[in-house]
GROMACS .gro file of C-alpha atoms in nm:
model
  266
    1UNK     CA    1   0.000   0.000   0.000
    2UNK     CA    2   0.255   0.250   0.104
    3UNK     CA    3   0.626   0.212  -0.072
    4UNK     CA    4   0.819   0.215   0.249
    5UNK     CA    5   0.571   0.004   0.444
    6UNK     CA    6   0.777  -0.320   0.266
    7UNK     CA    7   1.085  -0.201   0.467
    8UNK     CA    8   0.936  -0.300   0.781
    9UNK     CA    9   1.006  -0.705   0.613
   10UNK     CA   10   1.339  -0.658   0.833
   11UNK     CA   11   1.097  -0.644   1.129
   12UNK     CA   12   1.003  -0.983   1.093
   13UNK     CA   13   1.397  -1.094   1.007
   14UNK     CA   14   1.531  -0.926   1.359
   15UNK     CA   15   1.207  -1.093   1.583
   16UNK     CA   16   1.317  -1.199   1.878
   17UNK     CA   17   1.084  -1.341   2.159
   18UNK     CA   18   1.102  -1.170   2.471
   19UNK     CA   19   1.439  -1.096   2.566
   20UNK     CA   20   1.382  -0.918   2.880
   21UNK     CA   21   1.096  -0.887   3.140
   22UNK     CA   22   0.844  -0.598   3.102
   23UNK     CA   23   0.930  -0.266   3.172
   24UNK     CA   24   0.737  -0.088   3.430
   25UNK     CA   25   0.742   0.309   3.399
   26UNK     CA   26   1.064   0.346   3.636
   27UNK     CA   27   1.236   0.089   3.436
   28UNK     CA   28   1.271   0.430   3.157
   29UNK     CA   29   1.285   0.709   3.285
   30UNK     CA   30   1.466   0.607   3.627
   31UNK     CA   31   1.193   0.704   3.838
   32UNK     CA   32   0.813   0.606   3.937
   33UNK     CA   33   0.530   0.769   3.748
   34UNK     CA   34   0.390   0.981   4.013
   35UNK     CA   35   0.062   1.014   3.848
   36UNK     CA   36   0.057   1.447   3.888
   37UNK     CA   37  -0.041   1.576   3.562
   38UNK     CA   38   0.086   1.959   3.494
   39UNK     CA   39  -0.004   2.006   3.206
   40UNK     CA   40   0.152   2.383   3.073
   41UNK     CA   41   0.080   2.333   2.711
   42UNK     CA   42  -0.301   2.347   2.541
   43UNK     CA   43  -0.466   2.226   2.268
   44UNK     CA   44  -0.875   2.199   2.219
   45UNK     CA   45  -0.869   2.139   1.863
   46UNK     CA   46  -0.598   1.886   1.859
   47UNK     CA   47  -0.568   1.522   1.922
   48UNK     CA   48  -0.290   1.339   1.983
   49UNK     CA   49  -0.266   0.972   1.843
   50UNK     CA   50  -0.070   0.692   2.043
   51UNK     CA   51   0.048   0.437   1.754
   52UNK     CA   52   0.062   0.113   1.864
   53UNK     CA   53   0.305   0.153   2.173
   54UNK     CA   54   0.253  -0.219   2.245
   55UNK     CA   55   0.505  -0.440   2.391
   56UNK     CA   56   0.552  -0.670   2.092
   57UNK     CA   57   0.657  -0.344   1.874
   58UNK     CA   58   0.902  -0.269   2.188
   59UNK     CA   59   1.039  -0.561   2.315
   60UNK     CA   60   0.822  -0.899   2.169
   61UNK     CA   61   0.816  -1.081   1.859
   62UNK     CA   62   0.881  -0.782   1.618
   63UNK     CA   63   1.074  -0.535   1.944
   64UNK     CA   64   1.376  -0.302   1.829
   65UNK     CA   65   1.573  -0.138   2.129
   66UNK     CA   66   1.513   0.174   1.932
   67UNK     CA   67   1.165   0.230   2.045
   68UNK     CA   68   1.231   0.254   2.385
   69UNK     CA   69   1.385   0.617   2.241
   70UNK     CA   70   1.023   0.748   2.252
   71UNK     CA   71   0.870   0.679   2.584
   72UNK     CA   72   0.996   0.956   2.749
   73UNK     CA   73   0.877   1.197   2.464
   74UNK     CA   74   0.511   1.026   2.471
   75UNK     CA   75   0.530   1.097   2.837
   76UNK     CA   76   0.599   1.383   2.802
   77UNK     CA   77   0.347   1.479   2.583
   78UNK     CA   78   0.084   1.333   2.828
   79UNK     CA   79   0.186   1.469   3.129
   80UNK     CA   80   0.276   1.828   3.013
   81UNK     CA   81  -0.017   1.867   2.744
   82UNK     CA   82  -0.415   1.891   2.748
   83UNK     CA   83  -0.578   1.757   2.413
   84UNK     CA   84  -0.916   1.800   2.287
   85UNK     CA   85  -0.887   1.408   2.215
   86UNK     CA   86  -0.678   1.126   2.278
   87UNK     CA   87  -0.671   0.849   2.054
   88UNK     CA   88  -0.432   0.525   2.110
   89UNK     CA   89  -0.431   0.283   1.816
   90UNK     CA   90  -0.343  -0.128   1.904
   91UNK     CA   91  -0.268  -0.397   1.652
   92UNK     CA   92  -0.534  -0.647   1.762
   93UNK     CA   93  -0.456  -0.973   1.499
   94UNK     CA   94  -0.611  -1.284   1.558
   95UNK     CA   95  -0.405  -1.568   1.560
   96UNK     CA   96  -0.567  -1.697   1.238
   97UNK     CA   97  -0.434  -1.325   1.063
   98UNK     CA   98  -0.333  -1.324   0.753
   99UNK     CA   99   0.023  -1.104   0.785
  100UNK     CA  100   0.137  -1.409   1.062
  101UNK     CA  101   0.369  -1.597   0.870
  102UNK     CA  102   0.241  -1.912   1.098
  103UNK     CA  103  -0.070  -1.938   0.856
  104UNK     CA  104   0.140  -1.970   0.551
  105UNK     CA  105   0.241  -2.307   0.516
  106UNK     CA  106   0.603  -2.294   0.333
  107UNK     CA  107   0.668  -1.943   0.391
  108UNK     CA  108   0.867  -1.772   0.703
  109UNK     CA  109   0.883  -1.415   0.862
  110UNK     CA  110   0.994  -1.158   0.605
  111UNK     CA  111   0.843  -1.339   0.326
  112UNK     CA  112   0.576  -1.192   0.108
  113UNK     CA  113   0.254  -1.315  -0.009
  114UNK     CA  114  -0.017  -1.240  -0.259
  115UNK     CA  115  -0.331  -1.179  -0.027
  116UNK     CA  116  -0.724  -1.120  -0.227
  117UNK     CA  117  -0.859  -0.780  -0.239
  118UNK     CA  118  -1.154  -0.835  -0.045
  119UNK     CA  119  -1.370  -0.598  -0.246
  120UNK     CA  120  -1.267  -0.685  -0.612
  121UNK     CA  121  -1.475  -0.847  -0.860
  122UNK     CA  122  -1.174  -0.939  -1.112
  123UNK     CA  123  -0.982  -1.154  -0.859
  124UNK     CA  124  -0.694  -0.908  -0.779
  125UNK     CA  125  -0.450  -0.918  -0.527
  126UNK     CA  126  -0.218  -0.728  -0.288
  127UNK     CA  127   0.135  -0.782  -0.153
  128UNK     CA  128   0.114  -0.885   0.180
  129UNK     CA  129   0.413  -0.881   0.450
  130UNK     CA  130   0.451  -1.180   0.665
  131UNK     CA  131   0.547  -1.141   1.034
  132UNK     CA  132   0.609  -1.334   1.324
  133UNK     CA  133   0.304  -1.414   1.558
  134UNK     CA  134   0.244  -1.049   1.738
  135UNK     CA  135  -0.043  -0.866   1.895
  136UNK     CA  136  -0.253  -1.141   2.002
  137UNK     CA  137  -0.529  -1.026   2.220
  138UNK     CA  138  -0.461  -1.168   2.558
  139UNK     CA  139  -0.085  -1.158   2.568
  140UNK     CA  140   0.153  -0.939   2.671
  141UNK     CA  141   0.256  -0.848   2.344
  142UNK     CA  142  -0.095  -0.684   2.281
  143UNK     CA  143  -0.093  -0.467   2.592
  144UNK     CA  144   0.031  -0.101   2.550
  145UNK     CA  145   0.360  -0.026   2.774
  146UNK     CA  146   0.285   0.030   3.126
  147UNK     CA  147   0.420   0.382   3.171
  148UNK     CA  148   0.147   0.522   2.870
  149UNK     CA  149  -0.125   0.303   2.993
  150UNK     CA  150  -0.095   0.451   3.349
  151UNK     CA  151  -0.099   0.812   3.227
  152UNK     CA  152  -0.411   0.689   3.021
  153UNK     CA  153  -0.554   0.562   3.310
  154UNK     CA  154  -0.470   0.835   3.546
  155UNK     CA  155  -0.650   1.122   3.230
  156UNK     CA  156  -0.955   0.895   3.229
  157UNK     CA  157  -1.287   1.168   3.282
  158UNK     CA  158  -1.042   1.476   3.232
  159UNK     CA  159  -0.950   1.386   2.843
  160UNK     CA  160  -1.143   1.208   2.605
  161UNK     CA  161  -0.991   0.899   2.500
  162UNK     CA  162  -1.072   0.632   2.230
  163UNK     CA  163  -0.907   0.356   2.165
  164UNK     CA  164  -0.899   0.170   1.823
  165UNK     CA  165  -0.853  -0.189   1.773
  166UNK     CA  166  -0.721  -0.232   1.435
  167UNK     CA  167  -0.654  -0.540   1.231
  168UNK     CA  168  -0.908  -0.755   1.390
  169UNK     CA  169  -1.029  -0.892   1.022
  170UNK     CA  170  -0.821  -1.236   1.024
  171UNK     CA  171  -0.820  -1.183   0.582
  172UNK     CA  172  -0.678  -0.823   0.543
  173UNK     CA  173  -0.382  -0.640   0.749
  174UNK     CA  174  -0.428  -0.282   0.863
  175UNK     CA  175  -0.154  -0.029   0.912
  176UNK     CA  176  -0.359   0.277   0.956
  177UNK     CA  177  -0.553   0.386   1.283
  178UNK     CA  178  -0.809   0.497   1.039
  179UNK     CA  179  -0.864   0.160   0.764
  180UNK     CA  180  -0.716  -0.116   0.663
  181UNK     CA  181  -0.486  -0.168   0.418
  182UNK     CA  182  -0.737  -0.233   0.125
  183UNK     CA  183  -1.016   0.041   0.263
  184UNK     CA  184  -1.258  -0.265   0.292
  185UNK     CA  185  -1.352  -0.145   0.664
  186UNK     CA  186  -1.293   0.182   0.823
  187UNK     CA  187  -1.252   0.226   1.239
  188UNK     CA  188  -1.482   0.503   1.423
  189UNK     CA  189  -1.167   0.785   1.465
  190UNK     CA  190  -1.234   1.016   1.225
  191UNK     CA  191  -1.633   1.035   1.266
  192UNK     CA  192  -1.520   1.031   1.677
  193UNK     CA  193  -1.265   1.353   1.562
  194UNK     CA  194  -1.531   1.529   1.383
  195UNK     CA  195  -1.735   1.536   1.680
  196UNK     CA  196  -1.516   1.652   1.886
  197UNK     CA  197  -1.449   1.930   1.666
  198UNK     CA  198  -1.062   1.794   1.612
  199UNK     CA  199  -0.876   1.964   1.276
  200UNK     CA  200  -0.521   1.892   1.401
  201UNK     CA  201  -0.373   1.570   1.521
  202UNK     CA  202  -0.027   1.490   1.651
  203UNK     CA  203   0.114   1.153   1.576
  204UNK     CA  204   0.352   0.957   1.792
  205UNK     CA  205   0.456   0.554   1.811
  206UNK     CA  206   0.550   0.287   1.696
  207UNK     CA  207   0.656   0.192   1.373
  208UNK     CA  208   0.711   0.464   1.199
  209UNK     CA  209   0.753   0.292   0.814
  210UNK     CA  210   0.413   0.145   0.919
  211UNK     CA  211   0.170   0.214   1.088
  212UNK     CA  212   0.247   0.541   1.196
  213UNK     CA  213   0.311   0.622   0.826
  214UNK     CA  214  -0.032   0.475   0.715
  215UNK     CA  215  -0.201   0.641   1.006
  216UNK     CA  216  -0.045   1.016   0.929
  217UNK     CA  217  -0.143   0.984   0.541
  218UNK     CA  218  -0.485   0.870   0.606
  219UNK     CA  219  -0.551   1.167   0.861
  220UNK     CA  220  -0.430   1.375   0.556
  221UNK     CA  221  -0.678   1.218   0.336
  222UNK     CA  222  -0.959   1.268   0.594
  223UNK     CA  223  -0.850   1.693   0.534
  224UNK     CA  224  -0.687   1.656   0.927
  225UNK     CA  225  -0.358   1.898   0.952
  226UNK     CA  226  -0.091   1.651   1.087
  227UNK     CA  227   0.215   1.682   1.249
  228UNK     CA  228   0.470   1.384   1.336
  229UNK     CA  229   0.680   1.405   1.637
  230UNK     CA  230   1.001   1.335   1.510
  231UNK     CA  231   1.139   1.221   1.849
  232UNK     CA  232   0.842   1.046   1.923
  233UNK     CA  233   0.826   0.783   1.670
  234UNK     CA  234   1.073   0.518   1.561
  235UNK     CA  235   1.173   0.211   1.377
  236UNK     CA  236   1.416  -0.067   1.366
  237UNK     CA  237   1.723   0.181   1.177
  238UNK     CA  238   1.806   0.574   1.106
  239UNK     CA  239   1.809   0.495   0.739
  240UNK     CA  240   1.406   0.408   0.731
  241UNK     CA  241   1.370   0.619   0.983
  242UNK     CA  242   1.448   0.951   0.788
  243UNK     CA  243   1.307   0.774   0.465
  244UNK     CA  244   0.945   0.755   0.566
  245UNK     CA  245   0.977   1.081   0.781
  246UNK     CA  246   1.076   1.239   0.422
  247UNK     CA  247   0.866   1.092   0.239
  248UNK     CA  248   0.556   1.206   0.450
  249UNK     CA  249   0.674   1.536   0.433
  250UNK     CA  250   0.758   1.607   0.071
  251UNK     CA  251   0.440   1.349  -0.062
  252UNK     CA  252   0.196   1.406   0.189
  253UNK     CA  253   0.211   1.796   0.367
  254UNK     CA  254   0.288   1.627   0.740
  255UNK     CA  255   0.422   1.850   0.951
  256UNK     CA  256   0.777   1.680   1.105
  257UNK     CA  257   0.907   1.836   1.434
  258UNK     CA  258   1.114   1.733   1.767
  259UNK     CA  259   0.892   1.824   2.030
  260UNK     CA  260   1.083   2.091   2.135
  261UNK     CA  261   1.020   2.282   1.833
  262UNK     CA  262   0.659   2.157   1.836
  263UNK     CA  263   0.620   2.345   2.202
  264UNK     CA  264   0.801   2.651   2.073
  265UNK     CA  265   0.605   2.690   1.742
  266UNK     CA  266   0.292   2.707   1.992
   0.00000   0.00000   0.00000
């Protein structure tokens, strides 16, 4: 769907099962989440959009030591920011899904397939990625990282927050907060941002040659103005790193910034 999107093959090449035990909050910053919000920095029309900050993406099946990089920046944007909306996106694959290179007899993680589009009438297809087993509802791997999910929890009643299962349909993969892959379904965010009277969103997560690339160009399509926080969003090297961070900026109109020049542009 998106040309850098096949990139994230390496993903499935460099899995490695759980190396290490969980991380609670302290674990990356060096000290406990106190659960005090101050937030100095406002924003009514805005939502902010938590990609897929899930432990397989950090350190599971498809985990890169890279994306611990971005916790503190995704804290940071929690606890020092009001939003009109919150919005945190989760891979949520059955095990039957058709990206998990487990359901492809003969083929292995960082293989490609030929998948059906769902909606075509003259038998076409689509490149499909295969991966190793990640995001299973009920596993670790699935839940978001402790340290985001507690400042979720502890903004619960004072923000609005929706959270998006994506990728539940076992036949078609879904990068994008917003669809999947082939535009066969679409999820409730950008009906829920409407409402809310949201025009801006600001991206942040996990991967960024994935699904925080799908999810930034399909805000764009849906006429949101969208801005990627360059510190907050990574991938498994600085080479596709500054690819799909270019490439959203000089195809698509996103807005790429560190946070610090996000909070001084305000």
């Amino acid at each position: 769907m998106f040309t850098t999107i096949t990139k994230l093959t390496a993903l499935a090449l460099a899995a490695s099962r759980y190396a290490q035990a969980v991380p609670l909050p302290e674990d990356v910053l060096g000290v406990p989440y106190a659960g005090i919000s101050t937030a100095s920095h406002e924003h009514p029309t805005t939502a902010l959009l938590i990609v897929d900050v899930q432990y397989d993406f950090i350190n599971g099946t498809l985990g890169s030591d890279r994306a611990y990089n971005i916790l503190p920046t995704i804290y940071q944007l929690l606890d020092e920011h009001s939003w009109g909306m919150i919005a945190t996106s989760q891979d949520w694959h059955p095990q039957t899904h058709v990206s998990f290179a487990s359901n492809h007899p003969g083929h292995a993680s960082g293989d490609s397939v030929q998948i059906p589009m769902l909606a075509s009438r003259y038998n076409e297809t689509q490149l499909q990625s295969l991966y190793a087993d990640h995001c299973v509802p009920g596993t670790i791997g699935a839940n978001i990282e402790a340290g985001v999910q507690t400042r979720l929890d502890t903004l619960l009643g004072k923000t609005p927050i929706t959270q998006i299962h994506k990728a539940q349909n076992q036949h078609v993969d879904s990068y994008s907060a917003f669809a999947d892959n082939q535009y066969y379904e679409f999820t409730t965010l950008a009906p829920e941002m409407r409402a809310r009277n949201i025009d801006k969103v600001v991206v942040t997560g996990l991967i960024t040659n994935a699904c925080v690339y799908g999810s930034s160009v399909d805000a764009t399509k849906f006429g949101f103005g969208v801005t990627v926080i360059s510190d907050g969003v990574e991938t498994t090297s600085a080479e596709d790193q500054a690819t799909a961070l270019e490439e959203l900026e000089e195809w698509w109109g996103v807005n790429v910034e560190t946070l610090a020049k996000y909070e001084a542009s305000e």
